[in-house]
Coordinates of C-alpha atoms and ligand atoms in Angstrom, one line a residue:
X25 CA -0.2 -0.2 0.0
X26 CA 2.7 2.5 0.4
X27 CA 6.5 2.6 -0.1
X28 CA 7.5 3.2 3.6
X29 CA 7.9 0.8 6.1
X30 CA 8.5 1.1 9.8
X31 CA 12.0 -0.1 10.2
X32 CA 13.2 -0.9 13.3
X33 CA 15.0 2.1 14.0
X34 CA 11.9 4.0 13.8
X35 CA 9.9 1.6 16.1
X36 CA 12.5 1.6 18.8
X37 CA 13.0 5.5 18.8
X38 CA 9.5 5.8 18.6
X39 CA 9.4 3.4 22.2
X40 CA 12.5 5.7 23.5
X41 CA 10.3 8.9 22.9
X42 CA 7.4 7.5 24.6
X43 CA 9.4 6.3 27.6
X44 CA 11.3 9.7 27.9
X45 CA 9.0 11.7 27.0
X46 CA 6.9 10.8 30.0
X47 CA 10.0 11.4 32.1
X48 CA 10.3 14.8 30.9
X49 CA 6.6 15.7 31.7
X50 CA 6.2 14.3 34.8
X51 CA 9.7 15.9 36.1
X52 CA 8.5 19.2 34.6
X53 CA 5.2 19.0 36.3
X54 CA 7.5 18.5 39.4
X55 CA 9.2 21.9 38.5
X56 CA 5.8 23.7 38.1
X57 CA 4.9 22.8 41.2
X58 CA 7.3 24.9 42.9
X59 CA 5.7 28.0 41.5
X60 CA 2.5 27.1 39.9
X61 CA 2.0 30.2 38.4
X62 CA 2.7 31.8 34.6
X63 CA 3.1 35.3 33.8
X64 CA 4.3 37.3 30.5
X65 CA 5.8 40.0 32.8
X66 CA 9.3 39.2 34.6
X67 CA 7.9 41.1 37.4
X68 CA 6.0 38.0 38.5
X69 CA 3.8 40.3 40.6
X70 CA 0.7 38.7 42.4
X71 CA -2.2 39.2 40.0
X72 CA -0.7 39.5 36.8
X73 CA -0.4 35.7 36.4
X74 CA -2.3 34.4 33.1
X75 CA -2.8 31.3 34.7
X76 CA -2.1 29.5 37.9
X77 CA -2.8 26.3 39.6
X78 CA -3.2 27.2 42.9
X79 CA -5.8 29.0 44.8
X80 CA -3.5 30.5 47.4
X81 CA -3.6 34.2 47.5
X82 CA -0.5 36.4 47.4
X83 CA -0.5 39.3 50.0
X84 CA 0.9 42.3 48.3
X85 CA 3.5 42.9 50.9
X86 CA 7.1 41.6 49.7
X87 CA 8.2 38.9 52.2
X88 CA 4.8 38.5 54.0
X89 CA 4.5 35.1 51.9
X90 CA 7.3 33.6 50.4
X91 CA 7.6 31.2 47.0
X92 CA 8.7 28.4 49.6
X93 CA 5.3 29.0 51.2
X94 CA 3.8 28.8 47.7
X95 CA 5.0 25.1 46.6
X96 CA 2.9 22.4 46.1
X97 CA 3.2 18.9 47.3
X98 CA 2.3 16.9 44.0
X99 CA 2.1 13.0 44.3
X100 CA 4.5 10.7 43.0
X101 CA 1.9 8.9 40.6
X102 CA 2.1 12.1 38.9
X103 CA 5.4 13.9 39.1
X104 CA 9.1 13.0 39.1
X105 CA 9.6 12.1 41.9
X106 CA 6.5 13.4 43.7
X107 CA 6.4 15.6 47.1
X108 CA 8.6 18.4 48.0
X109 CA 11.5 17.5 46.0
X110 CA 12.0 20.3 43.2
X111 CA 15.7 19.6 43.6
X112 CA 15.5 16.1 42.5
X113 CA 12.8 17.0 39.6
X114 CA 15.3 19.6 38.3
X115 CA 18.1 16.8 38.0
X116 CA 15.8 14.6 36.4
X117 CA 14.5 17.3 33.7
X118 CA 17.9 17.9 32.9
X119 CA 19.0 14.5 32.7
X120 CA 16.0 13.3 30.7
X121 CA 16.2 16.4 28.4
X122 CA 19.6 15.2 27.2
X123 CA 18.8 11.8 26.3
X124 CA 15.5 13.0 24.7
X125 CA 17.2 15.4 22.6
X126 CA 19.8 12.6 21.7
X127 CA 17.1 10.4 20.6
X128 CA 15.3 13.1 18.6
X129 CA 18.8 13.6 16.6
X130 CA 19.1 9.8 15.8
X131 CA 15.4 9.8 14.9
X132 CA 15.7 12.9 12.5
X133 CA 19.2 12.2 11.4
X134 CA 17.6 8.7 10.2
X135 CA 14.8 10.1 8.8
X136 CA 16.8 12.3 6.1
X137 CA 19.7 9.5 5.7
X138 CA 17.0 6.8 4.7
X139 CA 15.1 9.2 2.5
X140 CA 12.1 8.3 5.0
X141 CA 11.6 12.1 5.9
X142 CA 8.8 12.4 3.2
X143 CA 6.8 10.3 5.6
X144 CA 6.0 13.5 8.0
X145 CA 7.4 16.4 5.7
X146 CA 4.6 17.8 3.5
X147 CA 5.8 18.2 0.0
X148 CA 2.6 19.8 -1.5
X149 CA 0.5 22.6 -0.2
X150 CA -2.5 20.2 -0.9
X151 CA -1.9 18.9 2.4
X152 CA -3.6 21.5 3.9
X153 CA -7.2 21.0 2.0
X154 CA -6.5 17.0 2.8
X155 CA -5.8 17.3 6.4
X156 CA -8.8 19.9 6.4
X157 CA -10.7 17.3 5.2
X158 CA -9.7 14.6 7.3
X159 CA -10.2 16.5 10.5
X160 CA -14.1 17.1 8.8
X161 CA -14.5 13.2 9.1
X162 CA -12.8 12.9 12.4
X163 CA -15.0 15.7 14.1
X164 CA -18.2 13.8 12.3
X165 CA -16.5 10.7 14.5
X166 CA -15.6 9.2 11.3
X167 CA -12.4 7.6 10.3
X168 CA -10.7 8.6 6.6
X169 CA -10.6 5.5 4.5
X170 CA -7.2 3.7 4.3
X171 CA -6.2 4.4 1.0
X172 CA -5.2 8.0 2.8
X173 CA -2.6 6.5 4.9
X174 CA 0.3 6.3 2.6
X175 CA 1.7 5.5 5.4
X176 CA 0.2 8.5 7.1
X177 CA -3.1 10.6 5.9
X178 CA -2.3 14.4 5.3
X179 CA -3.7 15.4 8.9
X180 CA -1.3 12.9 10.7
X181 CA 1.4 14.3 8.3
X182 CA 1.0 17.9 8.9
X183 CA 0.5 16.8 12.9
X184 CA 3.6 14.8 12.9
X185 CA 5.9 17.5 11.1
X186 CA 4.6 20.3 13.4
X187 CA 5.2 18.4 16.4
X188 CA 8.9 17.3 15.3
X189 CA 10.0 20.1 13.7
X190 CA 7.8 23.2 15.3
X191 CA 6.9 22.1 18.8
X192 CA 10.0 20.1 20.0
X193 CA 12.6 22.7 18.8
X194 CA 10.5 25.3 20.4
X195 CA 10.7 23.1 23.6
X196 CA 14.5 23.2 23.2
X197 CA 15.3 26.9 22.5
X198 CA 12.9 28.1 25.2
X199 CA 14.3 25.7 27.9
X200 CA 18.0 27.2 28.1
X201 CA 16.3 30.7 28.9
X202 CA 15.8 29.1 32.4
X203 CA 19.4 29.1 32.7
X204 CA 20.8 32.3 34.6
X205 CA 24.0 31.4 33.1
X206 CA 22.8 31.2 29.7
X207 CA 20.6 34.4 30.2
X208 CA 23.7 37.0 32.0
X209 CA 25.6 35.9 29.3
X210 CA 23.6 36.7 26.4
X211 CA 20.9 39.2 28.0
X212 CA 19.7 39.5 24.3
X213 CA 18.5 35.6 24.3
X214 CA 15.2 36.0 26.8
X215 CA 14.3 39.0 24.9
X216 CA 13.7 36.9 21.7
X217 CA 10.9 35.2 23.4
X218 CA 9.6 38.6 25.4
X219 CA 11.6 37.8 28.6
X220 CA 12.2 35.0 30.9
X221 CA 8.6 34.6 31.9
X222 CA 7.2 34.5 28.5
X223 CA 9.8 32.1 27.4
X224 CA 8.7 30.1 30.6
X225 CA 5.2 30.4 29.8
X226 CA 6.0 29.3 25.9
X227 CA 7.8 26.2 27.2
X228 CA 4.5 25.6 29.4
X229 CA 2.2 26.1 26.4
X230 CA 4.6 23.6 24.2
X231 CA 3.9 21.1 27.3
X232 CA 0.3 21.4 26.8
X233 CA 0.5 21.1 23.0
X234 CA 2.6 17.9 23.5
X235 CA 0.5 16.5 26.1
X236 CA -3.0 17.0 24.0
X237 CA -1.2 15.5 21.1
X238 CA 0.3 12.2 23.1
X239 CA -3.5 12.0 24.6
X240 CA -4.9 12.3 21.0
X241 CA -2.4 10.3 19.0
X242 CA -2.4 7.4 21.4
X243 CA -6.2 7.3 21.1
X244 CA -6.4 7.2 17.2
X245 CA -4.0 4.6 17.2
X246 CA -6.4 2.3 18.6
X247 CA -9.7 4.3 17.0
X248 CA -8.6 4.7 13.5
X249 CA -7.5 1.4 11.7
X250 CA -6.3 -0.2 14.6
X251 CA -5.4 -3.3 12.7
X252 CA -3.2 -1.4 10.6
X253 CA -1.5 0.5 13.0
X254 CA -0.7 -2.0 15.7
X255 CA 0.8 -4.4 13.5
X256 CA 2.7 -1.7 11.8
X257 CA 4.2 -0.5 15.4
X258 CA 4.6 -4.0 16.7
X259 CA 6.1 -6.2 13.6
X260 CA 6.9 -3.0 11.0
X261 CA 4.4 -4.4 8.4
X262 CA 0.7 -5.0 8.0
X263 CA -0.4 -8.4 9.0
X264 CA -4.0 -8.8 9.4
X265 CA -3.3 -12.5 11.0
X266 CA -1.3 -11.2 14.0
X267 CA -3.6 -8.4 15.1
X268 CA -4.5 -9.9 18.8
X269 CA -1.1 -10.7 19.0
X270 CA 0.3 -7.1 18.3
X271 CA -2.4 -5.5 20.2
X272 CA -1.7 -7.6 23.3
X273 CA 2.4 -6.5 22.7
X274 CA 1.3 -2.8 22.3
X275 CA -0.6 -2.8 25.5
X276 CA 1.6 -4.7 27.4
X277 CA 4.5 -2.3 26.4
X278 CA 2.6 0.6 27.4
X279 CA 1.4 -0.8 30.8
X280 CA 5.2 -1.4 31.4
X281 CA 6.3 2.2 30.6
X282 CA 3.7 3.5 32.8
X283 CA 4.8 1.3 35.6
X284 CA 8.5 2.4 34.7
X285 CA 7.4 5.8 34.8
X286 CA 5.9 5.4 38.4
X287 CA 8.9 2.9 39.7
X288 CA 11.4 5.5 38.7
X289 CA 9.7 8.0 41.0
X290 CA 9.5 5.5 44.3
X291 CA 13.2 4.6 43.4
X292 CA 14.2 8.4 43.6
X293 CA 12.7 8.8 46.8
X294 CA 14.0 5.5 48.3
X295 CA 17.5 7.6 48.9
X296 CA 17.3 10.7 47.9
X297 CA 21.2 11.4 48.8
X298 CA 22.0 8.4 46.5
X299 CA 19.6 9.8 43.6
X300 CA 21.2 13.3 44.4
X301 CA 24.5 12.3 43.9
X302 CA 23.8 9.8 41.1
X303 CA 22.1 12.4 38.9
X304 CA 24.9 15.1 39.6
X305 CA 27.8 12.9 38.2
X306 CA 25.7 12.5 35.3
X307 CA 25.2 16.1 34.6
X308 CA 28.1 17.6 35.9
X309 CA 30.0 16.6 33.0
X310 CA 27.4 18.3 30.6
X311 CA 27.5 21.4 32.7
X312 CA 31.2 22.0 32.4
X313 CA 31.5 21.6 28.8
X314 CA 28.5 24.3 28.3
X315 CA 27.0 26.5 30.8
X316 CA 30.3 26.6 32.9
X317 CA 32.1 28.1 30.3
X318 CA 29.5 31.2 30.4
X319 CA 30.3 34.6 32.3
X320 CA 27.9 36.9 32.9
X321 CA 27.5 40.1 30.9
X322 CA 24.8 42.0 32.2
X323 CA 26.6 45.3 33.3
X324 CA 28.6 45.6 29.9
X325 CA 25.4 44.8 27.7
X326 CA 22.9 47.0 30.0
X327 CA 20.7 43.9 30.0
X328 CA 17.8 45.8 31.9
X329 CA 17.5 49.5 32.9
X330 CA 15.6 51.2 35.6
X331 CA 12.2 51.0 34.0
X332 CA 12.6 47.2 34.2
X333 CA 13.0 47.1 37.9
X334 CA 10.2 45.0 39.3
X335 CA 7.6 46.7 41.5
X336 CA 7.0 43.6 43.5
X337 CA 9.8 40.9 44.1
X338 CA 9.0 37.5 45.2
X339 CA 11.4 36.2 48.1
X340 CA 12.9 33.3 49.8
X341 CA 14.2 32.9 53.3
X342 CA 13.0 35.2 56.4
X343 CA 14.9 37.7 58.2
X344 CA 16.3 36.0 61.5
X345 CA 13.5 35.6 64.5
X346 CA 14.5 37.7 67.5
X347 CA 15.5 34.3 69.5
X348 CA 17.0 32.8 66.4
X349 CA 19.6 35.8 66.1
X350 CA 19.5 38.4 69.0
X351 CA 22.7 39.6 67.4
X352 CA 21.1 40.6 64.1
X353 CA 18.3 42.3 66.0
X354 CA 20.9 44.2 68.0
X355 CA 22.8 45.5 64.9
X356 CA 19.1 46.1 63.1
X357 CA 18.4 48.5 66.1
X358 CA 20.8 50.6 64.9
X359 CA 20.4 50.2 61.1
X360 CA 23.6 48.2 61.0
X361 CA 26.1 51.0 61.5
X362 CA 28.0 48.6 64.0
X363 CA 28.0 45.4 61.4
X364 CA 31.1 43.7 60.5
X365 CA 31.4 41.1 57.9
X366 CA 34.1 38.3 59.6
X367 CA 36.4 37.0 57.1
X368 CA 37.4 33.4 58.3
X369 CA 39.2 31.2 59.3
X370 CA 36.5 30.1 61.8
X371 CA 38.8 27.4 63.2
X372 CA 41.3 30.2 64.2
X373 CA 39.6 33.1 65.9
X374 CA 43.1 35.2 66.1
X375 CA 42.9 35.3 62.1
X376 CA 39.4 36.4 61.7
X377 CA 39.4 39.9 60.0
X378 CA 36.3 42.2 60.9
X379 CA 35.5 44.4 58.4
X380 CA 33.4 47.1 59.2
X381 CA 30.5 48.1 57.4
X382 CA 31.8 51.4 56.4
X383 CA 34.8 49.9 55.2
X384 CA 32.6 47.9 52.6
X385 CA 30.8 50.9 51.5
X386 CA 34.1 52.7 50.8
X387 CA 35.6 50.1 48.5
X388 CA 34.8 50.4 44.6
X389 CA 31.1 49.9 44.3
X390 CA 29.6 47.9 41.4
X391 CA 25.9 48.6 40.6
X392 CA 24.0 46.3 38.5
X393 CA 20.4 46.1 36.9
X394 CA 19.8 42.2 36.9
X395 CA 17.0 39.6 37.0
X396 CA 17.2 37.5 39.9
X397 CA 16.1 34.0 39.0
X398 CA 15.0 31.4 41.6
X399 CA 15.0 27.8 40.4
X400 CA 11.4 27.5 41.2
X401 CA 10.5 29.4 38.1
X402 CA 10.2 33.0 39.1
X403 CA 12.1 36.2 38.5
X404 CA 12.5 39.7 39.9
X405 CA 14.6 42.7 38.3
X406 CA 16.3 44.9 41.0
X407 CA 19.2 47.3 40.9
X408 CA 22.0 45.8 43.2
X409 CA 25.1 47.9 44.4
X410 CA 28.1 46.6 46.7
X411 CA 32.0 45.9 46.6
X412 CA 33.2 42.8 44.4
X413 CA 33.7 39.7 46.4
X414 CA 37.2 39.5 45.4
X415 CA 38.1 43.2 46.6
X416 CA 36.6 42.6 49.9
X417 CA 38.2 38.9 50.4
X418 CA 41.5 41.1 49.7
X419 CA 41.2 42.8 52.7
X420 CA 42.0 39.7 54.5
X421 CA 45.1 39.1 52.2
X422 CA 45.1 36.6 49.3
X423 CA 43.3 33.4 49.2
X424 CA 45.1 30.6 50.6
X425 CA 46.8 28.3 48.0
X426 CA 44.3 25.7 48.7
X427 CA 41.4 28.1 48.4
X428 CA 38.5 26.6 46.1
X429 CA 35.5 27.6 47.7
X430 CA 34.1 30.6 49.4
X431 CA 32.0 29.3 52.5
X432 CA 29.4 32.1 53.4
X433 CA 27.0 32.0 56.5
X434 CA 24.2 34.0 57.4
X435 CA 22.5 35.0 60.4
X436 CA 19.5 33.2 61.6
X437 CA 18.2 30.0 60.2
X438 CA 16.8 28.7 57.0
X439 CA 13.0 29.3 56.7
X440 CA 12.5 25.4 56.4
X441 CA 14.3 22.3 55.4
X442 CA 13.3 20.2 52.6
X443 CA 13.8 16.9 54.5
X444 CA 12.1 17.8 57.6
X445 CA 15.2 18.1 60.1
X446 CA 15.3 20.9 62.5
X447 CA 16.3 24.2 60.8
X448 CA 19.9 25.1 60.1
X449 CA 21.5 28.4 59.8
X450 CA 21.6 29.0 55.5
X451 CA 24.9 28.7 54.3
X452 CA 26.8 28.0 50.7
X453 CA 29.8 27.0 49.0
X454 CA 30.7 28.7 45.8
X455 CA 33.7 28.0 43.6
X456 CA 36.6 30.6 43.7
X457 CA 36.2 31.2 39.6
X458 CA 32.4 32.0 40.2
X459 CA 33.3 34.3 43.0
X460 CA 35.5 36.2 40.8
X461 CA 33.2 36.8 37.9
X462 CA 32.7 40.6 37.3
X463 CA 29.4 40.6 38.7
X464 CA 29.8 38.7 42.0
X465 CA 29.5 41.3 44.6
X466 CA 28.2 41.6 48.1
X467 CA 25.5 43.7 47.8
X468 CA 24.4 46.3 50.5
X469 CA 22.0 48.2 48.5
X470 CA 19.0 47.6 46.5
X471 CA 17.4 49.8 44.2
X472 CA 19.4 52.8 45.6
X473 CA 18.4 51.9 49.2
X474 CA 20.5 50.3 51.9
X475 CA 19.0 46.4 51.4
X476 CA 15.9 45.9 53.2
X477 CA 15.3 43.3 55.9
X478 CA 13.3 40.6 53.6
X479 CA 16.1 41.0 50.8
X480 CA 19.0 40.3 53.1
X481 CA 19.7 43.2 55.2
X482 CA 22.5 44.1 55.8
X483 CA 24.6 42.0 53.2
X484 CA 24.2 39.5 50.5
X485 CA 25.8 37.9 47.9
X486 CA 25.0 38.1 44.2
X487 CA 26.5 35.8 41.6
X488 CA 24.6 36.4 38.6
X489 CA 25.5 33.3 37.1
X490 CA 23.3 31.3 39.5
X491 CA 19.6 30.6 40.5
X492 CA 18.9 32.4 43.7
X493 CA 19.5 29.5 46.3
X494 CA 23.3 30.3 46.3
X495 CA 22.9 34.0 47.1
X496 CA 23.0 34.2 50.9
X497 CA 21.1 37.0 52.5
X498 CA 21.9 38.2 56.1
X499 CA 25.6 37.4 55.4
X500 CA 27.6 36.8 58.6
X501 CA 30.8 35.5 57.5
X502 CA 32.8 34.4 54.7
X503 CA 35.9 32.5 54.5
X504 CA 38.0 30.4 51.9
X505 CA 38.0 26.6 52.2
X506 CA 39.7 23.9 50.3
X507 CA 36.9 21.4 49.8
X508 CA 32.9 21.9 50.1
X509 CA 32.6 18.3 51.2
X510 CA 33.9 19.5 54.7
X511 CA 30.9 21.4 55.9
X512 CA 27.7 20.6 56.6
X513 CA 26.4 17.4 55.1
X514 CA 29.1 17.9 52.3
X515 CA 26.9 18.7 49.3
X516 CA 27.8 22.5 49.1
X517 CA 25.1 24.4 51.1
X518 CA 22.0 24.2 53.0
X519 CA 19.7 23.6 49.9
X520 CA 22.0 21.4 48.6
X521 CA 22.3 19.4 52.1
X522 CA 18.3 19.3 52.5
X523 CA 17.0 19.9 49.2
X524 CA 19.2 17.7 47.1
X525 CA 19.9 20.7 44.7
X526 CA 23.1 20.8 42.8
X527 CA 25.9 22.9 44.0
X528 CA 26.5 24.0 40.4
X529 CA 23.4 26.2 40.2
X530 CA 23.8 27.9 36.8
X531 CA 20.7 26.1 35.7
Ligands
LIG7 N1 19.7 33.2 54.2 C1 18.8 32.8 53.4 N2 19.2 33.4 52.4 C2 19.0 33.0 51.2 C3 17.4 32.0 51.1 C4 17.1 31.8 52.8 O1 16.4 30.7 52.4 N3 18.0 32.2 53.7 N4 16.9 31.6 50.1 C5 17.6 31.8 48.9 C6 16.9 31.5 47.8 S1 16.2 29.9 47.5 C7 16.5 32.7 46.9 S2 15.5 32.5 45.5 C8 17.1 34.1 47.2 C9 15.7 34.9 47.3 O2 16.3 36.1 47.5 P1 15.3 37.2 48.0 O3 14.2 36.9 49.0 O4 15.7 38.8 47.8 O5 14.4 37.6 46.4 O6 17.6 34.4 48.3 C10 18.4 33.4 48.5 N5 19.2 33.4 49.9
LIG8 MO1 15.2 30.1 45.3

């Protein structure tokens, strides 16, 4: 009936695609659950969402309700891995993206190498009227007759072409906008899509189209010429004698894939630390080859201007409670005039250098209007000012020869821990190369005013190629260390220890 067969490479990449896309959707939904709101504007102001998946109302006062308070806890049958595990969801999304793109490249390359591309690439404008004809038949609950399927009918060809050559690439180009390393190196890139939130919304809409396609596609396999479809999918050829066998194999395969999707969620949760380490080890080489090479260029490119500054800026982490840090409150009572930044080594109090607030402000200052991106998905644009991290650290002398990371700690405790342990002081370890970036500063000013309490008073760190969880607020001390594995649980910071996130926060 047709010159096209269903070679084994086609059937294998198709099955792999089904398995992988399920993992992509499920880990994507996990990420959405951390900030179930979508915007076109980069402000993310409450009430400016065009769609949201939560009924919670955000009070207009910044900091009264944190993004962390807004997180949902999706079930493991629906998302990967389920629960409040955005860190693991993000690792999975990254890993599966790479596998899915690789599988897609194999599929598309073979499509062109074998000449089979004509099965899905329309070669005549008549595909539009013909597809319209098919659509009318389906809408009337009919099925186009079998002669049209050579091997696909016009509507199928048009749909498959759009999914493979339009929707999938759109997902691939909007995904990297979420990476602060990418968008601070190429500030023009998010603008191609109307900003980071618009790109995130487009990514979301692409997901909706893909999900709708999958549902319709699977349904039509069974509704429209089932015998023809199932034997092709399973055996590679139409064989009326083996329809029952093909149907059984197909349904069993679908059931096994669904079981595997859910099993992977449960396996990931059995030992979250092991999952975190396993996925980190697989992803880190890729990050080293790509995003690690990108240094921010916001300031030079003047990515944002005063008028872009967000009227509402989400927050995460609250200022210390009085009983958590009486010290911080004492300093706050006097507008932090007596604040000093302690520059380690913390194990040798005699060698700690105490830098008074005035001295920090007297160093050369750097100002930058930049987008802060939380790994949950929200952004806020603000103007930050302060001395460069390396200039401040130099006040205590050159870094020791074995210095590889800057350990920064804060006053008070984390707002919450992802694994239910008692609250710990918020800390982070930041590689020395990233501290040396042009835009890495200790900020004491936000939008031309001293840092408000909510946003980290009196001092916070900014590393513009990172998402938010590395940018410690309420800074108490900073010290060079040789190895982050010697601090806390040894994962690189509070969110890494108890939220299973990655020390490399460039995506
Ligand atoms: N001390 C402290 N610093 C912190 C946090 C925190 O919980 N405690 N949260 C981090 C996270 S996850 C983000 S996104 C940013 C949020 O910064 P903002 O509240 O100024 O918007 O702060 C980071 N720094
Ligand atoms: Mo965050």
